[in-house]
PDB file of C-alpha atoms in Angstrom:
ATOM      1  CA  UNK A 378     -84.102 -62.807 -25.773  1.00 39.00           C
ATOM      2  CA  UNK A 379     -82.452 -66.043 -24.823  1.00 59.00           C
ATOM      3  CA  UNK A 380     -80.176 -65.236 -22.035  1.00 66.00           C
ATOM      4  CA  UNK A 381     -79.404 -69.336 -21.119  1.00 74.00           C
ATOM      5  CA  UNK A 382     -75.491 -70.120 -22.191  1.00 89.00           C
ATOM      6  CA  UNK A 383     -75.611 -72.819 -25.491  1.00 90.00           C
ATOM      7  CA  UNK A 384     -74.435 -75.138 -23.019  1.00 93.00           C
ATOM      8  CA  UNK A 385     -77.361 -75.093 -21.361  1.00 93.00           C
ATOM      9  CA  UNK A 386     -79.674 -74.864 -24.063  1.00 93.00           C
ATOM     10  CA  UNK A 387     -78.165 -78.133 -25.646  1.00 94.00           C
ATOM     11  CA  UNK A 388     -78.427 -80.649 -22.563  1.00 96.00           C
ATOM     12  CA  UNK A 389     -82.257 -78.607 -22.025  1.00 94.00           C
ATOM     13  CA  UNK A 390     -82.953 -79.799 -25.274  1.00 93.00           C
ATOM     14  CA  UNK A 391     -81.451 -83.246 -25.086  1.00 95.00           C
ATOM     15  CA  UNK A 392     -83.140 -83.796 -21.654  1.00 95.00           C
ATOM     16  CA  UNK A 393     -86.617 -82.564 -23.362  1.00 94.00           C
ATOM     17  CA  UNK A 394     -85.867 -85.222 -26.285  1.00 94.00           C
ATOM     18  CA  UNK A 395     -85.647 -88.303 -23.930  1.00 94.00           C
ATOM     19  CA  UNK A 396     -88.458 -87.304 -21.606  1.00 94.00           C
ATOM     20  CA  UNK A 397     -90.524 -87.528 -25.101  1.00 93.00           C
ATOM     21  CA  UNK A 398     -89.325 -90.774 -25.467  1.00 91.00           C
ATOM     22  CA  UNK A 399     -90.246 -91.551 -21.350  1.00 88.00           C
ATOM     23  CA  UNK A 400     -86.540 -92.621 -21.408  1.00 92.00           C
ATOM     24  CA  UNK A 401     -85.737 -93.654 -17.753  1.00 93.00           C
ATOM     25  CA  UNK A 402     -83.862 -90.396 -16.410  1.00 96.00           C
ATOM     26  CA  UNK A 403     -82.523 -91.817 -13.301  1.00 96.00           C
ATOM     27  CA  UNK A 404     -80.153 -94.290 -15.450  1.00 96.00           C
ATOM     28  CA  UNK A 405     -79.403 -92.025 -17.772  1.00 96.00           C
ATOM     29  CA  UNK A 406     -78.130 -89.321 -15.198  1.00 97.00           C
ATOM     30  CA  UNK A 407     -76.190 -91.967 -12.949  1.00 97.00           C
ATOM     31  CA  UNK A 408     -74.441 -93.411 -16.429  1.00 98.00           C
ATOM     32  CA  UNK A 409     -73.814 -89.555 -17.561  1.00 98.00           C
ATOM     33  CA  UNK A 410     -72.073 -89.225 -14.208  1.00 98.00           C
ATOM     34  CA  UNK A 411     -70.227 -92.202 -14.599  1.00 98.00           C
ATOM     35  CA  UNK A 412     -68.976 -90.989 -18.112  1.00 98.00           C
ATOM     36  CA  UNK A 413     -67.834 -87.661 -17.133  1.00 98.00           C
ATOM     37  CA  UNK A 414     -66.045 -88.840 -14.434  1.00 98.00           C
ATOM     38  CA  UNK A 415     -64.137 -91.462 -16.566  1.00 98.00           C
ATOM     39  CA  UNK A 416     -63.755 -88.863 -19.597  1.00 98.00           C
ATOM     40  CA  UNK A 417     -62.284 -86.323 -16.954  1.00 98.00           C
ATOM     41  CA  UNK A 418     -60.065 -88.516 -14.914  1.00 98.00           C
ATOM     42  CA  UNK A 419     -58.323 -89.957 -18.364  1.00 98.00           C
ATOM     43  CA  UNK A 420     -57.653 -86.875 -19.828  1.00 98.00           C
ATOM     44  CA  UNK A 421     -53.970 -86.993 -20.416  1.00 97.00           C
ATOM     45  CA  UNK A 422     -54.892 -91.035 -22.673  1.00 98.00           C
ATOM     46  CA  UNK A 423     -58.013 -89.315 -24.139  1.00 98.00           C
ATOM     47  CA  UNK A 424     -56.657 -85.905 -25.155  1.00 98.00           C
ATOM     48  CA  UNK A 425     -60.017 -84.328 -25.805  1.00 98.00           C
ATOM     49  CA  UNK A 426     -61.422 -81.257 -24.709  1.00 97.00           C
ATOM     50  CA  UNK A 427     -64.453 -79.820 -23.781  1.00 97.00           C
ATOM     51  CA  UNK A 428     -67.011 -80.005 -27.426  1.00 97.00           C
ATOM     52  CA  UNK A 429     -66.528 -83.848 -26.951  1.00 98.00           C
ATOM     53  CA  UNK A 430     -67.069 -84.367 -23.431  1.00 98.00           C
ATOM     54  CA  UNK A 431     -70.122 -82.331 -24.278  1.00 98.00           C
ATOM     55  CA  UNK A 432     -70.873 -85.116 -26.984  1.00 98.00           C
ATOM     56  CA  UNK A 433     -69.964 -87.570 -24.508  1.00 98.00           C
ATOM     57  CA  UNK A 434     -72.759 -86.205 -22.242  1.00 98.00           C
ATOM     58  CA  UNK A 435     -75.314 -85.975 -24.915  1.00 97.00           C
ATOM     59  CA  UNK A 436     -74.562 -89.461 -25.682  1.00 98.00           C
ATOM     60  CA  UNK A 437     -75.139 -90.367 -22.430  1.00 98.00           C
ATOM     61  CA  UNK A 438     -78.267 -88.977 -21.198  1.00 97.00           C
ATOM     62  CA  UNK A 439     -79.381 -90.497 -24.496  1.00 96.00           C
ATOM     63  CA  UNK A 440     -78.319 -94.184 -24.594  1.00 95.00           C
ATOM     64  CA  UNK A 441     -81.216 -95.729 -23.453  1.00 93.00           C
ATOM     65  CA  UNK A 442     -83.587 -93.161 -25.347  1.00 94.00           C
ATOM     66  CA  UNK A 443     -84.574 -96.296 -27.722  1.00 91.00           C
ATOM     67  CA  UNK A 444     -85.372 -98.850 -25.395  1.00 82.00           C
ATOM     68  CA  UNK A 445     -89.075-100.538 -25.043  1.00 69.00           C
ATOM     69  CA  UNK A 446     -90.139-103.249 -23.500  1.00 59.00           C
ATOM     70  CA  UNK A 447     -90.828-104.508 -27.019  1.00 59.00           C
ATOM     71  CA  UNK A 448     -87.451-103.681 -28.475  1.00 59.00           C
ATOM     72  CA  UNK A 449     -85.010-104.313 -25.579  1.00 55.00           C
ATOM     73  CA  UNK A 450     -82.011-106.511 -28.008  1.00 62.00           C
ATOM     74  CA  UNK A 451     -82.180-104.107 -30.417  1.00 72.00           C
ATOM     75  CA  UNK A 452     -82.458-100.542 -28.434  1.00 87.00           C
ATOM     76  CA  UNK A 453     -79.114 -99.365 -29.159  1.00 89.00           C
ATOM     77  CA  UNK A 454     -79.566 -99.190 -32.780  1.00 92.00           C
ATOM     78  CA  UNK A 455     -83.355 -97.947 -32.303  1.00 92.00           C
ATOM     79  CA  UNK A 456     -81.205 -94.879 -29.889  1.00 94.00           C
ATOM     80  CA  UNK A 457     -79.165 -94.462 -32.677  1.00 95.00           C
ATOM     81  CA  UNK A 458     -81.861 -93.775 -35.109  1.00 94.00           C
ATOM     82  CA  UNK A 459     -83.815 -91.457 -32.697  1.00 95.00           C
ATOM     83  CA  UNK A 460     -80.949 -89.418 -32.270  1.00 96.00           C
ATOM     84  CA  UNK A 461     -80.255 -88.330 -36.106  1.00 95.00           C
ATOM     85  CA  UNK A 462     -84.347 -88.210 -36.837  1.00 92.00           C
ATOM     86  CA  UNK A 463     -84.313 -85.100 -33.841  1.00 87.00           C
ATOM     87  CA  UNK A 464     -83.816 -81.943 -33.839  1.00 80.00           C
ATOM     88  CA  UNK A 465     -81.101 -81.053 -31.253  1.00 87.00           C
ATOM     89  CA  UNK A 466     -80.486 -77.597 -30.871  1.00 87.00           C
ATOM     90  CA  UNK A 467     -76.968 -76.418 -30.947  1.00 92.00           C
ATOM     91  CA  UNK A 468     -75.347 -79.780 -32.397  1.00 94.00           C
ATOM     92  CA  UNK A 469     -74.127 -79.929 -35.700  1.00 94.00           C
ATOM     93  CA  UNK A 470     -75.186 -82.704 -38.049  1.00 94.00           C
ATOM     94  CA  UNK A 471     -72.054 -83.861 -37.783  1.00 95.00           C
ATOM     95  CA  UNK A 472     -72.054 -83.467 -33.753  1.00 96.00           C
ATOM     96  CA  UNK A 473     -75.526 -85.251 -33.796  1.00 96.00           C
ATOM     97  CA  UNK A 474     -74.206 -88.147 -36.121  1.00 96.00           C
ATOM     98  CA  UNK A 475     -71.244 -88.726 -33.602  1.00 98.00           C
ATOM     99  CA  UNK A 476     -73.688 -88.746 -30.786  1.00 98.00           C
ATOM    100  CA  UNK A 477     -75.941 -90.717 -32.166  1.00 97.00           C
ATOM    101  CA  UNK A 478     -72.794 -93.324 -32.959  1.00 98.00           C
ATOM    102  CA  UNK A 479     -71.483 -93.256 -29.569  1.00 98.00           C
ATOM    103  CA  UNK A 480     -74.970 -94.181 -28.159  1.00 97.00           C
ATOM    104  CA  UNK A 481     -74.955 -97.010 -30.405  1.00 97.00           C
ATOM    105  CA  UNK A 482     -72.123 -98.253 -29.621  1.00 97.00           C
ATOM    106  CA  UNK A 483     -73.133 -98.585 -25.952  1.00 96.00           C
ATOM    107  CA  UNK A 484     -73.503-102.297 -26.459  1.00 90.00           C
ATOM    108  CA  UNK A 485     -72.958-105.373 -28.856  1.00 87.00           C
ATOM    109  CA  UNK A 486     -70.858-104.650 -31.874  1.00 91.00           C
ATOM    110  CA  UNK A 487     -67.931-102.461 -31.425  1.00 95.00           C
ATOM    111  CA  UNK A 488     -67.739 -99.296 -34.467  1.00 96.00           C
ATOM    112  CA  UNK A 489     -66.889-101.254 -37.352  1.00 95.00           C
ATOM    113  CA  UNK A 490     -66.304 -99.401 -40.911  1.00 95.00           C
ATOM    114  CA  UNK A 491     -69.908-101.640 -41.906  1.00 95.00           C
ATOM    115  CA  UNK A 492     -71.947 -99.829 -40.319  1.00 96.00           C
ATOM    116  CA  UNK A 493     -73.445 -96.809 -42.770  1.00 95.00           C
ATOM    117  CA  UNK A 494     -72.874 -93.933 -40.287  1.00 96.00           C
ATOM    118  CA  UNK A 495     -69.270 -94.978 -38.798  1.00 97.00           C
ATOM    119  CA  UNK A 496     -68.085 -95.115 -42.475  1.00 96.00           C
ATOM    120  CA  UNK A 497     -68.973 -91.569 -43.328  1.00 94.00           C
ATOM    121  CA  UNK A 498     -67.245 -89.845 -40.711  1.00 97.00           C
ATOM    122  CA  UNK A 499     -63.559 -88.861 -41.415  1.00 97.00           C
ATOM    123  CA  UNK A 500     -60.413 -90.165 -39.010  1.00 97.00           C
ATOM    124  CA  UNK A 501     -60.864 -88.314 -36.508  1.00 98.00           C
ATOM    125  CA  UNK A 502     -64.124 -87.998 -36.242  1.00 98.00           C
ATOM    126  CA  UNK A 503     -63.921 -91.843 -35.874  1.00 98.00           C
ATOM    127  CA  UNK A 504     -60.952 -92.026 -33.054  1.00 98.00           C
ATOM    128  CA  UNK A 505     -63.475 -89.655 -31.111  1.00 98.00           C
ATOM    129  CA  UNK A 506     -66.246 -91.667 -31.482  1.00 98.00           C
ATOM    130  CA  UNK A 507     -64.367 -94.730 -30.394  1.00 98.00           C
ATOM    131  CA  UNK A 508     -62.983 -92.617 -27.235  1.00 98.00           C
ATOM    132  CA  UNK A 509     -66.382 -91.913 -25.966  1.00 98.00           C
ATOM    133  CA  UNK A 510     -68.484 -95.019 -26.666  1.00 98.00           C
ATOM    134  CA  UNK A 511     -65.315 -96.859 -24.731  1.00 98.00           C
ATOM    135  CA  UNK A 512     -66.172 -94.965 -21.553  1.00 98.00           C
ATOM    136  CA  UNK A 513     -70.116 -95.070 -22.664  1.00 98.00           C
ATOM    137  CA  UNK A 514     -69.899 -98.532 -22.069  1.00 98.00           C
ATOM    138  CA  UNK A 515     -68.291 -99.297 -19.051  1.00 98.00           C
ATOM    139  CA  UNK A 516     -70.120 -96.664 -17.321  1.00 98.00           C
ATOM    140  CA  UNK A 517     -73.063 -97.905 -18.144  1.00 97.00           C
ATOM    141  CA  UNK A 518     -72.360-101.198 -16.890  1.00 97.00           C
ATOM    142  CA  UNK A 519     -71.447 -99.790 -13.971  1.00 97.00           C
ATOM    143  CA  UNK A 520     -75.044 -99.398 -13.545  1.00 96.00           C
ATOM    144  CA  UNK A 521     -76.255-102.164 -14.826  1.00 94.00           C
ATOM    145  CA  UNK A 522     -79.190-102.713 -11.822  1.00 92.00           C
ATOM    146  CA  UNK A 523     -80.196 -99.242 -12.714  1.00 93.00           C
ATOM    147  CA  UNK A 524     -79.906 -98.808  -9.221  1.00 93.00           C
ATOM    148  CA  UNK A 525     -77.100 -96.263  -8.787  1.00 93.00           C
ATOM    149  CA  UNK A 526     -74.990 -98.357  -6.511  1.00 93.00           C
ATOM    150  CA  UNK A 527     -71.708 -96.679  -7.944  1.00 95.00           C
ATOM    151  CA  UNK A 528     -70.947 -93.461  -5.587  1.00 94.00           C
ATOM    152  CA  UNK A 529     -67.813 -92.693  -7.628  1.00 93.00           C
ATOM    153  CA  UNK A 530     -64.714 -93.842  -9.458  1.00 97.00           C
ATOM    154  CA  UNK A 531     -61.343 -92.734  -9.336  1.00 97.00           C
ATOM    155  CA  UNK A 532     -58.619 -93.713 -12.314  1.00 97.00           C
ATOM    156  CA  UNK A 533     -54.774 -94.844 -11.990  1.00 97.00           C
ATOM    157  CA  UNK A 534     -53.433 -94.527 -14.886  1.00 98.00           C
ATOM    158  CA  UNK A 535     -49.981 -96.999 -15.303  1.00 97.00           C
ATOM    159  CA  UNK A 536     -48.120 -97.856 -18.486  1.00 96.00           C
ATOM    160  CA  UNK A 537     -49.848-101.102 -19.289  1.00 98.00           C
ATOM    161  CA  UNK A 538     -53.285-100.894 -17.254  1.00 98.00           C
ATOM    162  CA  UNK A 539     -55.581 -98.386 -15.859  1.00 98.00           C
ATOM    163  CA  UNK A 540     -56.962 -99.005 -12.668  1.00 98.00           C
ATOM    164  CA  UNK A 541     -60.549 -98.204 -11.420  1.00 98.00           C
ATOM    165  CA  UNK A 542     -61.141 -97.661  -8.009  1.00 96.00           C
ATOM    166  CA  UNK A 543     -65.085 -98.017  -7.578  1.00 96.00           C
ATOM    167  CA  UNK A 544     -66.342 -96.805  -4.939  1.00 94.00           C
ATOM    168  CA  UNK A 545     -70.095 -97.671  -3.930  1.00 91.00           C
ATOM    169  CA  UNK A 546     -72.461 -98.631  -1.070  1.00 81.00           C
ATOM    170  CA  UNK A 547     -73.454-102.040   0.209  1.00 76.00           C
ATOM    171  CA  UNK A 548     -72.868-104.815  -2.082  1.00 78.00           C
ATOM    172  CA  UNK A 549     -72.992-104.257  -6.190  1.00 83.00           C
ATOM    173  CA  UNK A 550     -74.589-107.196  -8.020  1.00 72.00           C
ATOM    174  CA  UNK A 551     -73.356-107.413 -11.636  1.00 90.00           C
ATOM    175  CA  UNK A 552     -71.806-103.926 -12.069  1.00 94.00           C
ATOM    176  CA  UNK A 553     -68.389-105.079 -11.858  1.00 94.00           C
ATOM    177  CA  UNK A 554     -68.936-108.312 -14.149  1.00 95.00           C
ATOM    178  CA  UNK A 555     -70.904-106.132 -16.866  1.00 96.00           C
ATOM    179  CA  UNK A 556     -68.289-103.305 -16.570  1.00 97.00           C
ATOM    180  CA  UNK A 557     -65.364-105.784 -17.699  1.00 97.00           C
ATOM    181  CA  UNK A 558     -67.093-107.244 -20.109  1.00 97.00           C
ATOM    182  CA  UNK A 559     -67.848-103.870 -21.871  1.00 97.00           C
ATOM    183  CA  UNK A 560     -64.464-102.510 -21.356  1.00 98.00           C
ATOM    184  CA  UNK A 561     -63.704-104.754 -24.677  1.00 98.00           C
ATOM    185  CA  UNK A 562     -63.335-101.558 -26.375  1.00 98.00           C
ATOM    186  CA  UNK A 563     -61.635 -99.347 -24.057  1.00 98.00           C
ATOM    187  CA  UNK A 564     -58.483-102.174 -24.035  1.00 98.00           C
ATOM    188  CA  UNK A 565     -58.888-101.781 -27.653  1.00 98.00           C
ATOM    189  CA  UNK A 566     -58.488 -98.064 -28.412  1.00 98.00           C
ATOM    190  CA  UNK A 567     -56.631 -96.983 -24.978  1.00 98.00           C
ATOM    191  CA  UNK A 568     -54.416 -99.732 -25.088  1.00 98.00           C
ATOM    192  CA  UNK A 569     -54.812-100.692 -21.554  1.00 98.00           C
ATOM    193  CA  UNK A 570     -56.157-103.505 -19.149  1.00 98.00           C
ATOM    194  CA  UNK A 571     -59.027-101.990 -17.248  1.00 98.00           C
ATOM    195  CA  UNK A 572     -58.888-103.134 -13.971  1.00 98.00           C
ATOM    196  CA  UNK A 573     -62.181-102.640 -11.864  1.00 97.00           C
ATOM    197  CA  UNK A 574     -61.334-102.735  -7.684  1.00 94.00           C
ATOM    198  CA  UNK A 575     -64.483-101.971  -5.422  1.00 90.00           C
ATOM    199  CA  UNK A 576     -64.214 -99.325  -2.521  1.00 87.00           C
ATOM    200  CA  UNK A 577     -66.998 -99.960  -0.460  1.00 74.00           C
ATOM    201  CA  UNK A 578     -68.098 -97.427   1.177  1.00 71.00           C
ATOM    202  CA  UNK A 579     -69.272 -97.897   5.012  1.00 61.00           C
ATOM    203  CA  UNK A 580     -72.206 -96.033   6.400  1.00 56.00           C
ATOM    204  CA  UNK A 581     -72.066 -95.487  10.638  1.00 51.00           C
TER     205      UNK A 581
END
């Protein structure tokens, strides 16, 4: 019998799914650590517990699941789709639908009642989806050289902004600049400036 916890057996099965899609693991780890760190540090905004941080994660090691060097523009849909077409034990087809959306919504358009998927899901499903993908996409552009740069980040949380510390070694090249340009939807559903500092971190 089966002895591995369902926790396990999901991100086994999620890590199996991208390396049959040769999806680039290092990224995918570094922007999954990213995530979790944001989702964990802005718990008292986010409210969530610990099924969607575990969608959040899924999400994550996922993102980049659909990109080719033929379909680079369009890989976040193409993640999208890859991510309903599988067969991920231990997710719901719900759970798999709001993965797949929060993938999706990585980069370009922001979830927009439009698109097929987004409209099906219910209210909250929705206001989860738009909680994850926010943090999806500003940890990813946090690595945007895919060159995990980004040792860790630390949130301060005020009234009107929310304040990450970034802390990292030598000298980051567009991380910052991508990371506030994709926090577009993280002002949007958090109601809060997102203010990136870097905290360099000095090796003797």
């Amino acid at each position: 019998m089966d002895k591995m916890p369902v926790y396990a057996r999901i991100i086994a099965a999620i890590l199996e799914y991208g390396k049959a899609y040769a999806f680039e693991e290092g990224h995918a780890r570094q922007v999954t650590k990213l995530s979790l760190t944001l989702f964990d540090g802005l718990k008292e905004l986010h409210g969530l517990g610990k099924r969607p941080r575990l969608l959040l994660e899924c999400a994550a090691l996922l993102h980049d699941i659909g990109f080719t060097r033929d379909n680079k523009k369009g890989h976040h849909k193409r993640s999208m789709e890859l991510i309903l077409k599988g067969s991920l034990a231990g997710l719901s087809e719900m759970e798999r639908i709001m993965v797949a959306l929060v993938a999706r919504y990585h980069r370009k358009s922001l979830p927009s009642e439009s698109h097929p998927h987004y409209a099906k899901l219910d209210s909250n499903s929705r206001s989860i989806v738009c909680k994850l993908a926010a943090l999806l996409r500003i940890a990813d552009g946090l690595d945007r050289s895919h060159r995990s740069l980004v040792s860790k980040v630390l949130t301060v949380i005020e009234p009107e902004k929310v304040i990450f510390d970034i802390f990292h070694f030598g000298e980051l090249r567009n991380e910052i600049t991508a990371a506030e340009k994709k926090a577009d939807l993280f002002e949007i559903v958090y109601k809060r400036q997102a203010v990136f500092r870097k905290q360099i971190i000095k090796i003797d």
